[in-house]
Short mmCIF file of C-alpha atoms in Angstrom, two decimals:
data_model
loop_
_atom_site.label_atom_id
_atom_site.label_comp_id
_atom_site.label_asym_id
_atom_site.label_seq_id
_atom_site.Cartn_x
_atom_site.Cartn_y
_atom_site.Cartn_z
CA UNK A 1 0.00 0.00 0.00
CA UNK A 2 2.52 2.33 0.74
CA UNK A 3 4.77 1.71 -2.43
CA UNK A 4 1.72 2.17 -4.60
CA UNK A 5 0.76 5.07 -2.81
CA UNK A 6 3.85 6.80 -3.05
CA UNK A 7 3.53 5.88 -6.89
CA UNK A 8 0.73 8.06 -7.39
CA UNK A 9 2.11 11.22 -8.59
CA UNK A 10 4.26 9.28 -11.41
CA UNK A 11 0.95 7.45 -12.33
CA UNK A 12 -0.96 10.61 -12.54
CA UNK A 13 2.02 12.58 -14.72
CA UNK A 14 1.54 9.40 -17.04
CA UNK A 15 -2.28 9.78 -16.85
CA UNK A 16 -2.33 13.45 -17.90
CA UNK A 17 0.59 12.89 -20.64
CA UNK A 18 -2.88 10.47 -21.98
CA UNK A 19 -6.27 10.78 -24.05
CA UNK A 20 -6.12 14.43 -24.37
CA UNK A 21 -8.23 14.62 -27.29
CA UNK A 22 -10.10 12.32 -25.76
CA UNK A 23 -11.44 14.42 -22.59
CA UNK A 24 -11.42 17.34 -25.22
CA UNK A 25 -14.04 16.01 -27.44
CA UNK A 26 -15.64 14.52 -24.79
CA UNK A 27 -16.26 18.14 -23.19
CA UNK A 28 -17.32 19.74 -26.87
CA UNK A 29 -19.78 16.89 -27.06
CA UNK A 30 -21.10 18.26 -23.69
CA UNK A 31 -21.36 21.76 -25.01
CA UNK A 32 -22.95 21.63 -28.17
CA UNK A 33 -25.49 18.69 -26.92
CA UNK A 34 -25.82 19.78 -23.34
CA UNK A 35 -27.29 17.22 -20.96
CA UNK A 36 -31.08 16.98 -19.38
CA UNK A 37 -29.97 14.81 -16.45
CA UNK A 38 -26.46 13.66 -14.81
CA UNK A 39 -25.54 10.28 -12.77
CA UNK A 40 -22.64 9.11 -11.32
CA UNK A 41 -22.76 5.01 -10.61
CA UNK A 42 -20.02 3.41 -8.55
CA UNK A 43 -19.23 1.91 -4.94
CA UNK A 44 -16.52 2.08 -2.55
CA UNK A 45 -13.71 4.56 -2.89
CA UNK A 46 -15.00 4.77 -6.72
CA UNK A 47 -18.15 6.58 -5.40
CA UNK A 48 -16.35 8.92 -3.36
CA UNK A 49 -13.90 10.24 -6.56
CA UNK A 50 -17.43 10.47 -8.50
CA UNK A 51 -18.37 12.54 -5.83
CA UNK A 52 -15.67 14.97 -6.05
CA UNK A 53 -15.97 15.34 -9.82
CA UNK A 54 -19.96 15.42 -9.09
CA UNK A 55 -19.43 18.54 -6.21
CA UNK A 56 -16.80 20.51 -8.98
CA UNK A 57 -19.89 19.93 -11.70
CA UNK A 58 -22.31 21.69 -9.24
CA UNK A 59 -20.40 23.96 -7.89
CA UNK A 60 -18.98 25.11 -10.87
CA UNK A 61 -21.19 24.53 -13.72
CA UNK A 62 -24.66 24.99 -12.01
CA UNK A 63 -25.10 21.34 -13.31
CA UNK A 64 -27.57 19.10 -10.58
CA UNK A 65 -25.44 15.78 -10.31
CA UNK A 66 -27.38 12.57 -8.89
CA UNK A 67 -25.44 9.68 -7.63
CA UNK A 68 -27.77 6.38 -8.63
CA UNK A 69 -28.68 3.67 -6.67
CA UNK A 70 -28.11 1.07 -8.87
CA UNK A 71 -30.52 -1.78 -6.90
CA UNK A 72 -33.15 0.84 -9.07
CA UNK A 73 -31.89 -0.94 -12.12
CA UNK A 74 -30.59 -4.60 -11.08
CA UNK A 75 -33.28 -5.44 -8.35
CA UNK A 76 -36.33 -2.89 -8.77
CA UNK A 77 -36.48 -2.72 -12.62
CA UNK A 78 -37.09 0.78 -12.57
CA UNK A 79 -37.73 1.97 -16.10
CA UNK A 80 -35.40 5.24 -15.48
CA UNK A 81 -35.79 7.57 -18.70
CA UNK A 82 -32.90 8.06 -20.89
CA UNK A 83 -33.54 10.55 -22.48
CA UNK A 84 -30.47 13.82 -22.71
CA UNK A 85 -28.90 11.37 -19.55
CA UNK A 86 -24.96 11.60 -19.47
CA UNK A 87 -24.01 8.50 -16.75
CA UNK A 88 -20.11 8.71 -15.37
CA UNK A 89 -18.99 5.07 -14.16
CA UNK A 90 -16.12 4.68 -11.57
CA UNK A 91 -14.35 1.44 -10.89
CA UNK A 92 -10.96 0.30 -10.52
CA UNK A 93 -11.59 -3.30 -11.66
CA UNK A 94 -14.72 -2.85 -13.80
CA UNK A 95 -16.52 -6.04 -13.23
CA UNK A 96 -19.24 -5.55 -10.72
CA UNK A 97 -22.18 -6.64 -11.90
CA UNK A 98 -24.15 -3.16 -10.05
CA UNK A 99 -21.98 -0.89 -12.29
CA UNK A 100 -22.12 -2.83 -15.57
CA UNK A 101 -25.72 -3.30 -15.40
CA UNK A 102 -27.47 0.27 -15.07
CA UNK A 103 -24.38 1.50 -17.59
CA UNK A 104 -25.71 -1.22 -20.45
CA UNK A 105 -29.46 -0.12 -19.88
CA UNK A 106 -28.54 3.05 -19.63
CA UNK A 107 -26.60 2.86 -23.20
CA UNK A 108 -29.36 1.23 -24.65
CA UNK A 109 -32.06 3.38 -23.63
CA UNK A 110 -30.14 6.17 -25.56
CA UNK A 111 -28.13 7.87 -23.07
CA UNK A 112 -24.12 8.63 -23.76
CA UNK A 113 -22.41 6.40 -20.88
CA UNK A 114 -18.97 7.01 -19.42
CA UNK A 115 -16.59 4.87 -17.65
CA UNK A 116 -13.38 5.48 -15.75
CA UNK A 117 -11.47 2.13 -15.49
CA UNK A 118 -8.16 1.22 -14.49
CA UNK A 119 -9.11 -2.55 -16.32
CA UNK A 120 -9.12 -1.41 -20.08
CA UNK A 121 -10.93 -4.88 -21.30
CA UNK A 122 -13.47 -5.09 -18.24
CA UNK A 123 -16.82 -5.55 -18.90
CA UNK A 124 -18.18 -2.45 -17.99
CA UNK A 125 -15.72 -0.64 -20.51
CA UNK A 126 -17.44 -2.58 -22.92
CA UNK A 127 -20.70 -1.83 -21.50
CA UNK A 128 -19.87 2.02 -22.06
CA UNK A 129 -19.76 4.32 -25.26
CA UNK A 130 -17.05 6.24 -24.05
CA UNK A 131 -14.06 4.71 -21.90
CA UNK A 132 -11.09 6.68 -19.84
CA UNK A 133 -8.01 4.68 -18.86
CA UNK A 134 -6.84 5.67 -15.44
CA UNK A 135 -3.43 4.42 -16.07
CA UNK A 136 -2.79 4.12 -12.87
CA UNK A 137 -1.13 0.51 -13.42
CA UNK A 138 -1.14 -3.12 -11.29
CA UNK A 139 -2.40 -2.49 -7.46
CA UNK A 140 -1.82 -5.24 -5.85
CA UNK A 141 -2.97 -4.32 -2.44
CA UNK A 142 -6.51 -4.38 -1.25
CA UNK A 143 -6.89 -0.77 -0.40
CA UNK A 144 -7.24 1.77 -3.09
CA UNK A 145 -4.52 4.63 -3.17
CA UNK A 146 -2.76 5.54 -6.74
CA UNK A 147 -6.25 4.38 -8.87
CA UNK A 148 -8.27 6.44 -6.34
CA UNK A 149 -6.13 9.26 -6.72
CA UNK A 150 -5.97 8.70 -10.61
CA UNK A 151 -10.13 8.49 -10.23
CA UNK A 152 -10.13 12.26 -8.66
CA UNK A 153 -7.89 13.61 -11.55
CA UNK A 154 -10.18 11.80 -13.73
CA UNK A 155 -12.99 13.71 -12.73
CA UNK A 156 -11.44 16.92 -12.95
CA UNK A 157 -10.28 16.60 -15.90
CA UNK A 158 -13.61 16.58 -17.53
CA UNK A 159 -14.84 19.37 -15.45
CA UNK A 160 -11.52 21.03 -17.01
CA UNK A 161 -12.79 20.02 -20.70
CA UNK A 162 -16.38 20.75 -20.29
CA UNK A 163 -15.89 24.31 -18.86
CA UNK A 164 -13.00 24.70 -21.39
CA UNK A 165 -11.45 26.43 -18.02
CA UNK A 166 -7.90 27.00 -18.79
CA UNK A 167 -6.31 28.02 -15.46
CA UNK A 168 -8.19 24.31 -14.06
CA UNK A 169 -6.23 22.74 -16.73
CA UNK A 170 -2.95 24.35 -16.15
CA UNK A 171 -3.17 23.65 -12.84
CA UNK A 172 -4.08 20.08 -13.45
CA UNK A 173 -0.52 19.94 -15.42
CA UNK A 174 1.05 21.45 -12.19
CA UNK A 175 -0.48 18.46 -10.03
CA UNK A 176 2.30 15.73 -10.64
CA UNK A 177 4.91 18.34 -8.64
CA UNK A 178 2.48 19.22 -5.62
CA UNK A 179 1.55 15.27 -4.84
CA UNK A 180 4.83 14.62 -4.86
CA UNK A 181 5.15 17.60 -1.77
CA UNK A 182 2.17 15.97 0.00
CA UNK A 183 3.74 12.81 -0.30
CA UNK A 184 6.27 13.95 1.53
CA UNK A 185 3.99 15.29 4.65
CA UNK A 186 4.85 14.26 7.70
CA UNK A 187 2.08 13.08 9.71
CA UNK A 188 3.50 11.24 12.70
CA UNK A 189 1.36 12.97 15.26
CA UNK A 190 -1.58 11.48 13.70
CA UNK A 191 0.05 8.10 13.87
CA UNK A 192 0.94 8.47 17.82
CA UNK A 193 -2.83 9.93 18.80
CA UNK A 194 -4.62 7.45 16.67
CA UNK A 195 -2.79 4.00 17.84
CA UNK A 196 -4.90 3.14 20.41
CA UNK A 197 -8.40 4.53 19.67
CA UNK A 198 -11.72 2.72 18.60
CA UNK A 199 -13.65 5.60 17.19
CA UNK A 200 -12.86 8.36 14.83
CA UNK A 201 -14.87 11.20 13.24
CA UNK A 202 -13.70 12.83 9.97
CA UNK A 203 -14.80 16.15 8.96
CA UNK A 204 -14.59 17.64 5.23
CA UNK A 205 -17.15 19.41 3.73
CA UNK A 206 -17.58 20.88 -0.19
CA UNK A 207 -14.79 19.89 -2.82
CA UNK A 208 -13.25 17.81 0.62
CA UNK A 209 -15.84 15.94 2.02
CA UNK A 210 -14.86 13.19 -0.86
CA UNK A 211 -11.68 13.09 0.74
CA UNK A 212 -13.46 12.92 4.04
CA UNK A 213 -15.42 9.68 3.38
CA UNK A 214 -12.61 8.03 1.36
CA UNK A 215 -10.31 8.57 5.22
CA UNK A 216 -12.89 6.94 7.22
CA UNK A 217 -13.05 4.27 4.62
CA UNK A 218 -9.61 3.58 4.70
CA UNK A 219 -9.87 3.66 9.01
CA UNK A 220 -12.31 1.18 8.96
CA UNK A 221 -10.64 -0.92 5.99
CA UNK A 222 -6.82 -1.15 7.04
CA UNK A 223 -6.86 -0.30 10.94
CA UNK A 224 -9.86 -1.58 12.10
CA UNK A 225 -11.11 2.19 13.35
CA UNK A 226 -15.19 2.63 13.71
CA UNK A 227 -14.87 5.99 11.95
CA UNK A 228 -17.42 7.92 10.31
CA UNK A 229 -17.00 10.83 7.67
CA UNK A 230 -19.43 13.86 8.21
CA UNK A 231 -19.78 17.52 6.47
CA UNK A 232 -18.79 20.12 9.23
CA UNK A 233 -22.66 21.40 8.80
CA UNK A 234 -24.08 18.13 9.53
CA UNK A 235 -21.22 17.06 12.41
CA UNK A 236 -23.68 19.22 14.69
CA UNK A 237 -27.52 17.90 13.58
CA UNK A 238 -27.10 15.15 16.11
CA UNK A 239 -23.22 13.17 15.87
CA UNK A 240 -21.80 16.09 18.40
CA UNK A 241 -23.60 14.47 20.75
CA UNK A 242 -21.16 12.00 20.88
CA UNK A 243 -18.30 14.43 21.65
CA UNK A 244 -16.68 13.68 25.25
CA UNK A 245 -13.21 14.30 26.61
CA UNK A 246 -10.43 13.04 24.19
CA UNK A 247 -13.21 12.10 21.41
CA UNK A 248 -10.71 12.11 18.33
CA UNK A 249 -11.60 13.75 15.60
CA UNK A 250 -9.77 14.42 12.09
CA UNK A 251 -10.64 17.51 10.39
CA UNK A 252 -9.28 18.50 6.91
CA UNK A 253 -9.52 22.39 6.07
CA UNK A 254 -7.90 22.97 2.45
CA UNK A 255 -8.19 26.25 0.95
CA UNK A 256 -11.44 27.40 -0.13
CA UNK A 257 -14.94 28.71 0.72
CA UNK A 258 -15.62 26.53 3.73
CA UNK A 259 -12.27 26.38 5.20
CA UNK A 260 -13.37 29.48 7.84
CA UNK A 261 -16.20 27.48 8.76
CA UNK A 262 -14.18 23.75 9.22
CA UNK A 263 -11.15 26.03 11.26
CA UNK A 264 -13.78 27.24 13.69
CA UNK A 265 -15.19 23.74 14.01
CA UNK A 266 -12.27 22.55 14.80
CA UNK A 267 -12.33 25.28 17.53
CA UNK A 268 -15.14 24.70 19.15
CA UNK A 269 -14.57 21.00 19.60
CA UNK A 270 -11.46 21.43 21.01
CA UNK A 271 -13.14 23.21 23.83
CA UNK A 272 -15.48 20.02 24.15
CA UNK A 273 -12.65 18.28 25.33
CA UNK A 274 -12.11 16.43 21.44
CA UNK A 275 -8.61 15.74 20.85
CA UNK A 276 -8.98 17.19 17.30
CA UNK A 277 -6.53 16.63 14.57
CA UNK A 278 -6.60 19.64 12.33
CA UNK A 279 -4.89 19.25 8.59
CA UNK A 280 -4.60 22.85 6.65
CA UNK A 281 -2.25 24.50 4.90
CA UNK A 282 0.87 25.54 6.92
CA UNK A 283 0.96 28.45 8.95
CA UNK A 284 -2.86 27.76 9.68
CA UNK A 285 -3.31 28.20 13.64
CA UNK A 286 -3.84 25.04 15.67
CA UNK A 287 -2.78 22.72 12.64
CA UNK A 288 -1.38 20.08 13.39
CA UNK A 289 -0.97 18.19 10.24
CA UNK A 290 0.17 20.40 6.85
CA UNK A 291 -2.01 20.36 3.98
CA UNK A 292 0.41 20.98 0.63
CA UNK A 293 -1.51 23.23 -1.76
CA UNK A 294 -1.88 22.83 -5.51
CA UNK A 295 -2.05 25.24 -8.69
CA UNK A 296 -5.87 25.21 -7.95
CA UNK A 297 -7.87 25.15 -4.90
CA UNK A 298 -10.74 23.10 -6.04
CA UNK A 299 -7.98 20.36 -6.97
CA UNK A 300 -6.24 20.70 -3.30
CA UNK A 301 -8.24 17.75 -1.87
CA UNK A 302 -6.32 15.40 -4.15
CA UNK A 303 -3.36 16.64 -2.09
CA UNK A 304 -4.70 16.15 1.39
CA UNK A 305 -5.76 12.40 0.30
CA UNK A 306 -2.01 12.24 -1.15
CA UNK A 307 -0.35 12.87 2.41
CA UNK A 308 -3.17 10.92 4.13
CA UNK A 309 -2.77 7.44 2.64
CA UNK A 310 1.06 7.32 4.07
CA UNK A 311 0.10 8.13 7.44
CA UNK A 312 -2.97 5.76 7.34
CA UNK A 313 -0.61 2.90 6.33
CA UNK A 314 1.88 3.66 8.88
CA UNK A 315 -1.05 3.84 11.96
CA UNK A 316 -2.46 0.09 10.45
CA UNK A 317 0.76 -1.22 10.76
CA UNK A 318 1.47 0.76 14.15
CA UNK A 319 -2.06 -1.39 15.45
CA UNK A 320 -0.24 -4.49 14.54
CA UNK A 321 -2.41 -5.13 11.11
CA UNK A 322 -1.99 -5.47 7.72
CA UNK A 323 -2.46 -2.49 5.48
CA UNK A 324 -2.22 -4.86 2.26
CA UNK A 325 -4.96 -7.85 2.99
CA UNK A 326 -7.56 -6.32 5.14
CA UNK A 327 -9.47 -9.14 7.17
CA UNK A 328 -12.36 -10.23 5.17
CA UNK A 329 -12.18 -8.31 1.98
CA UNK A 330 -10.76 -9.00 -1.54
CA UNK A 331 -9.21 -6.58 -4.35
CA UNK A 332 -12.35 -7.04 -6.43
CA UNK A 333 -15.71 -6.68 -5.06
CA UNK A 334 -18.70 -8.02 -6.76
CA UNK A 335 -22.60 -6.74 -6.14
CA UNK A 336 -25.63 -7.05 -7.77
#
C-alpha cells in the first residue's frame, strides 16, 4: 500500500501525458449537446472520486449531479428515462455486476455512458460508449490509493474540458509536482494519537468531504477504526452528541470557501474536550498536520488524500495489522 501510494504522482504525470483529445471532445460533445440529467454510478472509494468530480460539476457549472442507486436498475427494474442522460462510471476493476448493469441499460435506452477504469478490457468498458483509462497501473494491495487518486484527476479533468477552463487545466498539469510535496507530509502525530483509539470522526465538507469519506473508509478498511466521515454542517444535527473528553476527531480544512467554517469547528470541539486533529495549509493556527496546496484550490483535496494514505498505512501497521490484505475483503468486489 505504501509503495503504490507513493507511486501516485508518477501514475498521474503518465495519466495526464494520456487521451487528451479524448477528454477534449468529450467536453465539446457536452457543449454543443448539453445534458437533461447527470448520474454518477459506482461503490466504494469509486463513489467517493465520483463525488468529487460530481461537487466541482455543481459547484462550478450549475449542473444538478445525482449519484444512482443502482438496486433501481438490477433489483427494482425501474424503467429510469434516458432521455439527454450523461451517466459517469467509476471502478478500478470494472466487473461488478451493479456498475455494468445500469451503464448497459442506460446505453441502450439512448443515453451517452462514461466509464473510468483502471481494467481497459473489463466488462463495464465494454458496457460504455465512451471509456477513460486511469493508467494508474497493477495495485496489488486491497486498499485503493494511486487508482483512487488517478479516479479524482479523472474527474477533474472533464470538469476542465467541459468548462473549457484554462487556469483548471494548467493547474491540473502542475499536479504531478504538488503530490509529490504531499507525499512527503509528515504526519507522525496522527500516527501516535490514533494508535490506540476505537472511534474516529472525519470532517470535510464541499470539494473535501470526498476526501473525508474516502479517510474513514480507509480507518475502517486497514486499521480496524469505527470511523465515520461527516460535512462540518451536519457534524452538529445530532453526531456532536457524541463528543466527550479526548473524542478524536480528524478535520481536513484545504483552501477554499468553507475552510473558515471547518477552522472554527475545529475550535469549538477542542473546547469540548475532542482531541482534534486539524490538517490545513501551513501556517494555519492550531494545525497540526500540513495540507500541501496545488495550482488550484478546487484540486487541493487530491493533495490532502495524497499525504493521508502514508500516514494511514503507517497507523495500520502501528495497530499491529496489515495495510495490504484487510481481514475479510478481496481486491475485487462483486454486487448485484
Amino acid at each position: 500500500m505504501q509503495e503504490e501510494a507513493l507511486g501516485a504522482p508518477a501514475a498521474v504525470a503518465y495519466q495526464l501525458a494520456h487521451d487528451r483529445n479524448a477528454y477534449a471532445e468529450l467536453g465539446e460533445a457536452l457543449r454543443e449537446q448539453p445534458p437533461s440529467s447527470l448520474l454518477t454510478v459506482a461503490r466504494g472509494s469509486s463513489d467517493h472520486a465520483a463525488h468529487y468530480m460530481a461537487y466541482l460539476m455543481m459547484a462550478r457549472m450549475g449542473r444538478l449531479v445525482t449519484s444512482l442507486p443502482m438496486s433501481l436498475v438490477t433489483l427494482y427494474q425501474s424503467k429510469i428515462r434516458c432521455e439527454g442522460l450523461v451517466s459517469f462510471a467509476f471502478s478500478q476493476s470494472g466487473q461488478s455486476p451493479d456498475l455494468i448493469a445500469p451503464t448497459g441499460f442506460f446505453r441502450a435506452g439512448g443515453a451517452r455512458t462514461v466509464a473510468f477504469v483502471n481494467a481497459e478490457g473489463s466488462p463495464l468498458a465494454e458496457a460504455a460508449q465512451f471509456v477513460f483509462p486511469l493508467h494508474s497501473g497493477p495495485e496489488l494491495s486491497v486498499a485503493a490509493t494511486k487508482s483512487y487518486i488517478c479516479q479524482l484527476v479523472a474527474g477533474a479533468r472533464v470538469v476542465a474540458a467541459w468548462s473549457a477552463d484554462d487556469d483548471l487545466q494548467a493547474a491540473l498539469e502542475q499536479l504531478p509536482a504538488a503530490l509529490e510535496q504531499a507525499a512527503q507530509q509528515r504526519w507522525d502525530v496522527a500516527v501516535e494519537v490514533l494508535k490506540d483509539v476505537d472511534k474516529l470522526l472525519v470532517i470535510g465538507r464541499g470539494t473535501g468531504y470526498a476526501v473525508a469519506m474516502e479517510a474513514a473508509l480507509k480507518f475502517k478498511e486497514t486499521c480496524g477504526i469505527q470511523a465515520e466521515a461527516f460535512s462540518g454542517a451536519e457534524v452538529k444535527h445530532g453526531p456532536m452528541a457524541l463528543i466527550e473528553e479526548g473524542y478524536p476527531m480528524l478535520v481536513f480544512a484545504p483552501r477554499g470557501p468553507a475552510q473558515a467554517g471547518l477552522l472554527a469547528l475545529a475550535e469549538e470541539m477542542r473546547g469540548r474536550g475532542a482531541r482534534v486533529l486539524l490538517a490545513a495549509p501551513a501556517g494555519t493556527p492550531g494545525a497540526e498536520l500540513t495540507l500541501s496546496c496545488t495550482g488550484n484550490e478546487d484540486l487541493d483535496p487530491i493533495a490532502v488524500v495524497q499525504s493521508f494514505y502514508p500516514m494511514v498505512e503507517a497507523l495500520a501497521r502501528a495497530r499491529g495489522r496489515n495495510p495490504d490484505s484487510p481481514p475479510h475483503l478481496a481486491k475485487v468486489t462483486k454486487t448485484n
